[in-house]
């Protein structure tokens, strides 16, 4: 369920007990404008109470029947700019089936989360298939203003289509409801990168060549064992705002394994800049620890021991690897 673009950096996802989406969460047509994605003027059958920024209460009558098209209702309109189809967005959401089964919520307490950490939210490219919200829910937010609370409902067939997980217990005709708060939105050039003269790397750290709008290349120092602790170095110093826990970051990255120097992922291989939330457990510990406190515009080199990467996930193919990343922090949402 984790998008390919962020498959290697994501460590946790917002709790979704229903597990309703299969791995491929994209629209079932190339342009996302298939018949099922059209909105209709039918009245929403769910009743939603609560203010923007507060956990909504969703009530559905027992005899309510969802429309077989996507129904979108602006519950309260914000005063910010309208969201475009190319924006990176920051969202809160709560969802449930019309039978009462939860579809996840950013207001839910995450297992093992630091009680002092900011609440986890959804931060992503609005056009990027995500692990938390179906593509048609994301598409419904285009044109809505930042600060708005939006209700999206319909049958599972209309909202999810062929991507409905058959093991979820949800049938195609079951009604689904999401309430989404648009917390922020911003547009970025996906080919942007940190600018400036790159500093020489510290002794014992891998050499990095990161230019030309392509995946960076690394030279692992011969005979050097991977550091046992997290190591970090700012290679290009930015002049933007300091990164704080809870921020939504937009970044370029390339990651390799210390053991053999082989690349396992790069944002440049997936169309460019990607977005994620930092400091909330949404990404691996090494990113949370190494990027909070840096600045927009920084290029950061990270050497991350397995225990702060995927060592806690025995199912990961990278569970035993020490990882090296170079990350360009190009903006925040």
mmCIF file of C-alpha atoms in Angstrom:
data_model
loop_
_atom_site.group_PDB
_atom_site.id
_atom_site.type_symbol
_atom_site.label_atom_id
_atom_site.label_comp_id
_atom_site.label_asym_id
_atom_site.label_seq_id
_atom_site.Cartn_x
_atom_site.Cartn_y
_atom_site.Cartn_z
ATOM 1 C CA UNK A 1 0.000 0.000 0.000
ATOM 2 C CA UNK A 2 2.991 2.340 0.204
ATOM 3 C CA UNK A 3 3.480 4.297 -3.027
ATOM 4 C CA UNK A 4 6.517 3.286 -5.075
ATOM 5 C CA UNK A 5 7.894 6.790 -4.823
ATOM 6 C CA UNK A 6 8.231 6.597 -1.036
ATOM 7 C CA UNK A 7 8.459 2.847 -0.580
ATOM 8 C CA UNK A 8 11.965 2.990 0.886
ATOM 9 C CA UNK A 9 11.588 5.902 3.274
ATOM 10 C CA UNK A 10 8.200 5.214 4.783
ATOM 11 C CA UNK A 11 8.322 3.480 8.127
ATOM 12 C CA UNK A 12 4.741 3.705 9.318
ATOM 13 C CA UNK A 13 1.339 4.548 7.959
ATOM 14 C CA UNK A 14 -1.766 5.908 9.580
ATOM 15 C CA UNK A 15 -3.792 3.076 11.037
ATOM 16 C CA UNK A 16 -6.296 1.726 8.519
ATOM 17 C CA UNK A 17 -7.940 -1.319 10.117
ATOM 18 C CA UNK A 18 -9.991 -2.058 7.031
ATOM 19 C CA UNK A 19 -6.930 -2.393 4.781
ATOM 20 C CA UNK A 20 -9.322 -1.641 1.984
ATOM 21 C CA UNK A 21 -6.829 -0.723 -0.726
ATOM 22 C CA UNK A 22 -4.642 -3.099 -2.689
ATOM 23 C CA UNK A 23 -1.037 -2.090 -3.424
ATOM 24 C CA UNK A 24 -1.883 -0.272 -6.645
ATOM 25 C CA UNK A 25 -3.997 2.652 -5.528
ATOM 26 C CA UNK A 26 -4.111 4.555 -8.787
ATOM 27 C CA UNK A 27 -7.062 5.564 -10.876
ATOM 28 C CA UNK A 28 -8.400 2.886 -13.167
ATOM 29 C CA UNK A 29 -7.968 5.112 -16.217
ATOM 30 C CA UNK A 30 -4.932 7.021 -17.413
ATOM 31 C CA UNK A 31 -6.418 10.465 -16.898
ATOM 32 C CA UNK A 32 -8.478 9.658 -13.803
ATOM 33 C CA UNK A 33 -11.646 10.823 -15.557
ATOM 34 C CA UNK A 34 -13.468 7.538 -15.908
ATOM 35 C CA UNK A 35 -17.242 7.490 -15.554
ATOM 36 C CA UNK A 36 -17.097 6.445 -11.900
ATOM 37 C CA UNK A 37 -15.020 9.479 -10.890
ATOM 38 C CA UNK A 38 -17.616 12.021 -11.956
ATOM 39 C CA UNK A 39 -19.362 13.857 -9.150
ATOM 40 C CA UNK A 40 -23.108 14.113 -8.945
ATOM 41 C CA UNK A 41 -25.594 16.494 -7.395
ATOM 42 C CA UNK A 42 -27.132 13.808 -5.188
ATOM 43 C CA UNK A 43 -27.436 14.688 -1.512
ATOM 44 C CA UNK A 44 -24.858 13.207 0.810
ATOM 45 C CA UNK A 45 -26.504 10.633 3.074
ATOM 46 C CA UNK A 46 -23.996 10.885 5.931
ATOM 47 C CA UNK A 47 -24.418 13.539 8.597
ATOM 48 C CA UNK A 48 -21.177 15.154 9.716
ATOM 49 C CA UNK A 49 -20.682 17.336 12.769
ATOM 50 C CA UNK A 50 -17.602 19.111 14.093
ATOM 51 C CA UNK A 51 -15.420 22.037 13.080
ATOM 52 C CA UNK A 52 -12.419 22.142 10.779
ATOM 53 C CA UNK A 53 -9.365 20.929 12.669
ATOM 54 C CA UNK A 54 -11.393 18.838 15.099
ATOM 55 C CA UNK A 55 -12.163 15.143 14.749
ATOM 56 C CA UNK A 56 -15.473 14.901 12.875
ATOM 57 C CA UNK A 57 -18.405 12.781 13.958
ATOM 58 C CA UNK A 58 -19.909 10.799 11.082
ATOM 59 C CA UNK A 59 -23.446 9.449 11.448
ATOM 60 C CA UNK A 60 -25.281 7.359 8.862
ATOM 61 C CA UNK A 61 -28.880 6.157 9.115
ATOM 62 C CA UNK A 62 -29.279 2.368 9.053
ATOM 63 C CA UNK A 63 -31.385 2.481 5.890
ATOM 64 C CA UNK A 64 -29.103 4.947 4.068
ATOM 65 C CA UNK A 65 -27.960 3.939 0.612
ATOM 66 C CA UNK A 66 -24.848 5.368 -0.983
ATOM 67 C CA UNK A 67 -24.940 6.840 -4.472
ATOM 68 C CA UNK A 68 -23.207 4.778 -7.141
ATOM 69 C CA UNK A 69 -21.259 7.884 -8.143
ATOM 70 C CA UNK A 70 -18.808 10.045 -6.202
ATOM 71 C CA UNK A 71 -20.667 12.639 -4.122
ATOM 72 C CA UNK A 72 -18.629 15.643 -2.932
ATOM 73 C CA UNK A 73 -19.891 18.210 -0.440
ATOM 74 C CA UNK A 74 -18.007 21.189 0.980
ATOM 75 C CA UNK A 75 -18.993 21.221 4.650
ATOM 76 C CA UNK A 76 -17.150 24.455 5.408
ATOM 77 C CA UNK A 77 -15.176 26.582 2.966
ATOM 78 C CA UNK A 78 -11.708 27.849 3.802
ATOM 79 C CA UNK A 79 -10.179 31.152 2.861
ATOM 80 C CA UNK A 80 -6.950 29.849 1.314
ATOM 81 C CA UNK A 81 -6.013 29.337 -2.308
ATOM 82 C CA UNK A 82 -7.765 26.694 -4.373
ATOM 83 C CA UNK A 83 -5.948 23.359 -4.574
ATOM 84 C CA UNK A 84 -4.577 22.549 -8.027
ATOM 85 C CA UNK A 85 -4.037 19.141 -9.572
ATOM 86 C CA UNK A 86 -0.276 19.625 -9.343
ATOM 87 C CA UNK A 87 -0.118 20.622 -5.669
ATOM 88 C CA UNK A 88 1.458 18.852 -2.744
ATOM 89 C CA UNK A 89 -1.147 18.750 0.024
ATOM 90 C CA UNK A 90 -1.303 18.321 3.777
ATOM 91 C CA UNK A 91 -4.504 16.724 5.054
ATOM 92 C CA UNK A 92 -6.421 15.463 8.052
ATOM 93 C CA UNK A 93 -9.071 12.826 7.438
ATOM 94 C CA UNK A 94 -11.516 10.468 9.046
ATOM 95 C CA UNK A 95 -13.289 7.710 7.149
ATOM 96 C CA UNK A 96 -15.777 4.935 7.770
ATOM 97 C CA UNK A 97 -18.077 2.607 5.938
ATOM 98 C CA UNK A 98 -21.773 3.287 6.173
ATOM 99 C CA UNK A 99 -21.969 0.086 8.229
ATOM 100 C CA UNK A 100 -19.680 1.676 10.811
ATOM 101 C CA UNK A 101 -16.315 0.075 9.980
ATOM 102 C CA UNK A 102 -13.425 2.528 10.337
ATOM 103 C CA UNK A 103 -11.326 3.434 7.315
ATOM 104 C CA UNK A 104 -8.694 5.227 9.366
ATOM 105 C CA UNK A 105 -8.219 8.667 10.849
ATOM 106 C CA UNK A 106 -5.401 11.104 11.458
ATOM 107 C CA UNK A 107 -6.953 11.693 14.872
ATOM 108 C CA UNK A 108 -6.418 8.070 15.888
ATOM 109 C CA UNK A 109 -3.551 7.382 18.285
ATOM 110 C CA UNK A 110 -0.822 5.526 16.420
ATOM 111 C CA UNK A 111 0.663 2.406 18.055
ATOM 112 C CA UNK A 112 4.005 3.136 19.673
ATOM 113 C CA UNK A 113 3.858 6.833 18.811
ATOM 114 C CA UNK A 114 5.747 9.306 20.977
ATOM 115 C CA UNK A 115 3.021 11.057 22.999
ATOM 116 C CA UNK A 116 4.986 14.308 22.683
ATOM 117 C CA UNK A 117 5.294 14.103 18.901
ATOM 118 C CA UNK A 118 2.938 16.058 16.617
ATOM 119 C CA UNK A 119 -0.051 14.196 15.254
ATOM 120 C CA UNK A 120 0.531 12.266 12.050
ATOM 121 C CA UNK A 121 -1.128 13.725 8.938
ATOM 122 C CA UNK A 122 -1.236 12.869 5.250
ATOM 123 C CA UNK A 123 1.370 14.741 3.192
ATOM 124 C CA UNK A 124 1.645 13.862 -0.486
ATOM 125 C CA UNK A 125 1.364 14.874 -4.115
ATOM 126 C CA UNK A 126 -2.362 15.173 -4.764
ATOM 127 C CA UNK A 127 -1.946 13.277 -8.050
ATOM 128 C CA UNK A 128 0.174 10.514 -6.508
ATOM 129 C CA UNK A 129 -1.498 7.233 -5.557
ATOM 130 C CA UNK A 130 -1.410 7.094 -1.767
ATOM 131 C CA UNK A 131 -1.701 4.433 0.872
ATOM 132 C CA UNK A 132 -4.302 6.223 2.979
ATOM 133 C CA UNK A 133 -6.873 7.767 0.644
ATOM 134 C CA UNK A 134 -8.192 6.476 -2.698
ATOM 135 C CA UNK A 135 -7.218 8.420 -5.791
ATOM 136 C CA UNK A 136 -10.795 9.546 -6.364
ATOM 137 C CA UNK A 137 -10.946 11.068 -2.891
ATOM 138 C CA UNK A 138 -7.750 12.977 -3.651
ATOM 139 C CA UNK A 139 -9.085 14.056 -7.049
ATOM 140 C CA UNK A 140 -12.210 15.444 -5.378
ATOM 141 C CA UNK A 141 -10.078 17.950 -3.457
ATOM 142 C CA UNK A 142 -8.833 19.746 -6.583
ATOM 143 C CA UNK A 143 -10.474 23.159 -6.790
ATOM 144 C CA UNK A 144 -11.347 23.234 -3.098
ATOM 145 C CA UNK A 145 -9.815 25.953 -0.940
ATOM 146 C CA UNK A 146 -7.204 25.422 1.744
ATOM 147 C CA UNK A 147 -8.959 25.503 5.106
ATOM 148 C CA UNK A 148 -12.009 23.667 3.767
ATOM 149 C CA UNK A 149 -13.649 20.585 5.237
ATOM 150 C CA UNK A 150 -14.881 18.316 2.451
ATOM 151 C CA UNK A 151 -17.080 15.215 2.562
ATOM 152 C CA UNK A 152 -16.633 12.561 -0.111
ATOM 153 C CA UNK A 153 -18.912 9.532 -0.254
ATOM 154 C CA UNK A 154 -20.204 6.864 -2.586
ATOM 155 C CA UNK A 155 -20.094 3.119 -3.053
ATOM 156 C CA UNK A 156 -16.808 1.252 -2.827
ATOM 157 C CA UNK A 157 -17.212 0.490 -6.524
ATOM 158 C CA UNK A 158 -17.487 4.202 -7.358
ATOM 159 C CA UNK A 159 -14.634 5.315 -5.091
ATOM 160 C CA UNK A 160 -12.170 2.435 -5.239
ATOM 161 C CA UNK A 161 -13.203 0.265 -8.175
ATOM 162 C CA UNK A 162 -10.867 -2.600 -9.026
ATOM 163 C CA UNK A 163 -8.438 -1.573 -6.279
ATOM 164 C CA UNK A 164 -10.792 -2.734 -3.517
ATOM 165 C CA UNK A 165 -8.981 -5.304 -1.391
ATOM 166 C CA UNK A 166 -11.100 -8.500 -1.458
ATOM 167 C CA UNK A 167 -9.825 -9.370 2.036
ATOM 168 C CA UNK A 168 -11.144 -6.147 3.562
ATOM 169 C CA UNK A 169 -14.665 -7.454 4.086
ATOM 170 C CA UNK A 170 -16.028 -4.483 2.124
ATOM 171 C CA UNK A 171 -18.247 -5.227 -0.872
ATOM 172 C CA UNK A 172 -18.403 -3.071 -4.024
ATOM 173 C CA UNK A 173 -21.891 -1.835 -3.064
ATOM 174 C CA UNK A 174 -20.982 -0.839 0.492
ATOM 175 C CA UNK A 175 -21.142 2.880 1.151
ATOM 176 C CA UNK A 176 -17.949 4.707 2.157
ATOM 177 C CA UNK A 177 -17.543 8.171 3.675
ATOM 178 C CA UNK A 178 -14.468 10.340 4.107
ATOM 179 C CA UNK A 179 -14.271 13.737 5.755
ATOM 180 C CA UNK A 180 -11.089 15.581 4.735
ATOM 181 C CA UNK A 181 -9.647 18.824 6.116
ATOM 182 C CA UNK A 182 -7.331 20.581 3.655
ATOM 183 C CA UNK A 183 -4.652 21.890 6.008
ATOM 184 C CA UNK A 184 -2.216 23.114 3.368
ATOM 185 C CA UNK A 185 -1.309 23.012 -0.321
ATOM 186 C CA UNK A 186 1.653 24.241 -2.314
ATOM 187 C CA UNK A 187 3.009 23.793 -5.815
ATOM 188 C CA UNK A 188 6.651 22.915 -6.515
ATOM 189 C CA UNK A 189 8.728 22.238 -9.585
ATOM 190 C CA UNK A 190 9.345 18.496 -9.209
ATOM 191 C CA UNK A 191 12.772 18.891 -10.782
ATOM 192 C CA UNK A 192 13.962 21.400 -8.182
ATOM 193 C CA UNK A 193 17.031 20.618 -6.083
ATOM 194 C CA UNK A 194 19.299 22.266 -3.524
ATOM 195 C CA UNK A 195 21.634 24.855 -5.049
ATOM 196 C CA UNK A 196 25.091 25.896 -3.983
ATOM 197 C CA UNK A 197 28.648 24.651 -3.684
ATOM 198 C CA UNK A 198 28.778 21.236 -2.070
ATOM 199 C CA UNK A 199 31.090 20.845 0.920
ATOM 200 C CA UNK A 200 33.689 18.098 1.131
ATOM 201 C CA UNK A 201 32.390 15.095 3.019
ATOM 202 C CA UNK A 202 33.686 14.322 6.492
ATOM 203 C CA UNK A 203 36.331 11.654 6.976
ATOM 204 C CA UNK A 204 34.856 8.162 6.875
ATOM 205 C CA UNK A 205 31.671 9.260 5.092
ATOM 206 C CA UNK A 206 30.800 8.260 1.506
ATOM 207 C CA UNK A 207 31.636 10.621 -1.331
ATOM 208 C CA UNK A 208 28.543 11.968 -3.082
ATOM 209 C CA UNK A 209 28.009 13.248 -6.588
ATOM 210 C CA UNK A 210 24.557 14.790 -6.817
ATOM 211 C CA UNK A 211 23.919 16.952 -9.849
ATOM 212 C CA UNK A 212 22.300 16.948 -13.242
ATOM 213 C CA UNK A 213 18.760 16.192 -11.991
ATOM 214 C CA UNK A 214 19.353 12.491 -11.711
ATOM 215 C CA UNK A 215 19.951 9.961 -8.962
ATOM 216 C CA UNK A 216 23.056 10.769 -6.924
ATOM 217 C CA UNK A 217 26.025 8.412 -6.981
ATOM 218 C CA UNK A 218 28.033 7.377 -3.924
ATOM 219 C CA UNK A 219 31.516 6.044 -3.321
ATOM 220 C CA UNK A 220 31.647 4.042 -0.088
ATOM 221 C CA UNK A 221 35.066 4.436 1.607
ATOM 222 C CA UNK A 222 37.106 1.270 1.186
ATOM 223 C CA UNK A 223 37.713 -0.702 4.326
ATOM 224 C CA UNK A 224 35.387 1.481 6.395
ATOM 225 C CA UNK A 225 32.677 -0.232 8.399
ATOM 226 C CA UNK A 226 29.321 1.450 8.570
ATOM 227 C CA UNK A 227 29.025 3.797 11.565
ATOM 228 C CA UNK A 228 27.148 2.255 14.489
ATOM 229 C CA UNK A 229 25.368 5.533 15.174
ATOM 230 C CA UNK A 230 23.485 7.959 12.958
ATOM 231 C CA UNK A 231 25.890 10.253 11.119
ATOM 232 C CA UNK A 232 24.778 13.398 9.336
ATOM 233 C CA UNK A 233 26.371 16.243 7.428
ATOM 234 C CA UNK A 234 24.963 19.285 5.656
ATOM 235 C CA UNK A 235 26.660 19.367 2.262
ATOM 236 C CA UNK A 236 24.840 22.474 0.984
ATOM 237 C CA UNK A 237 23.550 24.962 3.511
ATOM 238 C CA UNK A 238 20.132 26.363 2.696
ATOM 239 C CA UNK A 239 18.715 29.714 3.734
ATOM 240 C CA UNK A 240 15.107 28.650 4.308
ATOM 241 C CA UNK A 241 13.077 27.992 7.431
ATOM 242 C CA UNK A 242 14.168 25.480 10.054
ATOM 243 C CA UNK A 243 12.500 22.079 9.741
ATOM 244 C CA UNK A 244 10.335 21.251 12.741
ATOM 245 C CA UNK A 245 8.731 17.992 13.826
ATOM 246 C CA UNK A 246 5.339 17.708 12.159
ATOM 247 C CA UNK A 247 6.313 19.659 9.045
ATOM 248 C CA UNK A 248 5.419 18.316 5.639
ATOM 249 C CA UNK A 249 8.640 18.169 3.633
ATOM 250 C CA UNK A 250 9.087 18.199 -0.118
ATOM 251 C CA UNK A 251 12.412 16.617 -1.021
ATOM 252 C CA UNK A 252 14.644 14.881 -3.523
ATOM 253 C CA UNK A 253 16.527 11.835 -2.296
ATOM 254 C CA UNK A 254 18.730 8.940 -3.308
ATOM 255 C CA UNK A 255 19.487 5.956 -1.094
ATOM 256 C CA UNK A 256 22.130 3.228 -1.304
ATOM 257 C CA UNK A 257 23.255 0.324 0.864
ATOM 258 C CA UNK A 258 26.513 0.904 2.726
ATOM 259 C CA UNK A 259 27.502 -2.737 2.251
ATOM 260 C CA UNK A 260 27.772 -2.604 -1.542
ATOM 261 C CA UNK A 261 26.977 0.967 -2.540
ATOM 262 C CA UNK A 262 24.051 -0.185 -4.684
ATOM 263 C CA UNK A 263 21.135 2.197 -5.128
ATOM 264 C CA UNK A 264 17.777 0.919 -3.934
ATOM 265 C CA UNK A 265 15.652 3.999 -4.579
ATOM 266 C CA UNK A 266 15.660 7.628 -5.693
ATOM 267 C CA UNK A 267 12.992 10.276 -6.126
ATOM 268 C CA UNK A 268 14.619 11.098 -9.473
ATOM 269 C CA UNK A 269 13.643 7.645 -10.706
ATOM 270 C CA UNK A 270 9.968 8.371 -9.988
ATOM 271 C CA UNK A 271 9.389 11.776 -11.533
ATOM 272 C CA UNK A 272 11.159 13.996 -9.027
ATOM 273 C CA UNK A 273 10.340 15.577 -5.688
ATOM 274 C CA UNK A 274 8.242 13.655 -3.201
ATOM 275 C CA UNK A 275 6.466 14.721 -0.009
ATOM 276 C CA UNK A 276 6.222 13.226 3.481
ATOM 277 C CA UNK A 277 5.720 14.275 7.073
ATOM 278 C CA UNK A 278 8.776 14.454 9.322
ATOM 279 C CA UNK A 279 9.174 13.911 13.041
ATOM 280 C CA UNK A 280 6.007 11.855 13.552
ATOM 281 C CA UNK A 281 7.119 8.304 12.774
ATOM 282 C CA UNK A 282 5.804 8.484 9.218
ATOM 283 C CA UNK A 283 9.307 7.775 7.888
ATOM 284 C CA UNK A 284 12.293 5.810 9.177
ATOM 285 C CA UNK A 285 13.869 6.952 12.456
ATOM 286 C CA UNK A 286 17.074 8.030 10.763
ATOM 287 C CA UNK A 287 15.145 10.552 8.685
ATOM 288 C CA UNK A 288 13.131 11.824 11.638
ATOM 289 C CA UNK A 289 16.304 12.336 13.678
ATOM 290 C CA UNK A 290 18.513 13.537 10.866
ATOM 291 C CA UNK A 291 16.233 16.017 9.098
ATOM 292 C CA UNK A 292 14.408 17.760 11.952
ATOM 293 C CA UNK A 293 16.424 20.884 12.756
ATOM 294 C CA UNK A 294 17.808 21.256 9.239
ATOM 295 C CA UNK A 295 16.712 24.043 6.887
ATOM 296 C CA UNK A 296 14.863 24.355 3.608
ATOM 297 C CA UNK A 297 17.494 24.398 0.893
ATOM 298 C CA UNK A 298 19.861 22.064 2.742
ATOM 299 C CA UNK A 299 21.451 19.053 1.088
ATOM 300 C CA UNK A 300 21.939 16.483 3.840
ATOM 301 C CA UNK A 301 24.083 13.347 3.828
ATOM 302 C CA UNK A 302 22.860 10.641 6.213
ATOM 303 C CA UNK A 303 24.489 7.385 7.261
ATOM 304 C CA UNK A 304 21.801 5.372 9.023
ATOM 305 C CA UNK A 305 22.388 2.149 10.983
ATOM 306 C CA UNK A 306 19.961 -0.681 10.305
ATOM 307 C CA UNK A 307 18.318 -0.224 13.707
ATOM 308 C CA UNK A 308 17.217 3.287 12.689
ATOM 309 C CA UNK A 309 16.214 2.216 9.187
ATOM 310 C CA UNK A 310 14.354 -1.059 8.559
ATOM 311 C CA UNK A 311 15.951 -3.223 11.253
ATOM 312 C CA UNK A 312 12.649 -3.426 13.088
ATOM 313 C CA UNK A 313 10.851 -4.836 10.060
ATOM 314 C CA UNK A 314 12.038 -8.407 9.369
ATOM 315 C CA UNK A 315 9.897 -8.515 6.222
ATOM 316 C CA UNK A 316 11.890 -5.717 4.615
ATOM 317 C CA UNK A 317 14.574 -6.701 2.122
ATOM 318 C CA UNK A 318 16.661 -3.929 3.728
ATOM 319 C CA UNK A 319 16.233 -5.097 7.316
ATOM 320 C CA UNK A 320 19.927 -5.932 7.776
ATOM 321 C CA UNK A 321 21.374 -3.074 5.757
ATOM 322 C CA UNK A 322 22.997 0.149 6.904
ATOM 323 C CA UNK A 323 21.763 2.862 4.569
ATOM 324 C CA UNK A 324 23.206 6.038 3.093
ATOM 325 C CA UNK A 325 21.003 8.854 1.798
ATOM 326 C CA UNK A 326 21.499 12.250 0.308
ATOM 327 C CA UNK A 327 18.402 14.416 0.764
ATOM 328 C CA UNK A 328 17.644 17.822 -0.738
ATOM 329 C CA UNK A 329 15.048 19.642 1.381
ATOM 330 C CA UNK A 330 13.358 21.822 -1.221
ATOM 331 C CA UNK A 331 10.272 23.014 0.631
ATOM 332 C CA UNK A 332 7.536 22.501 3.191
ATOM 333 C CA UNK A 333 3.754 22.147 3.002
#
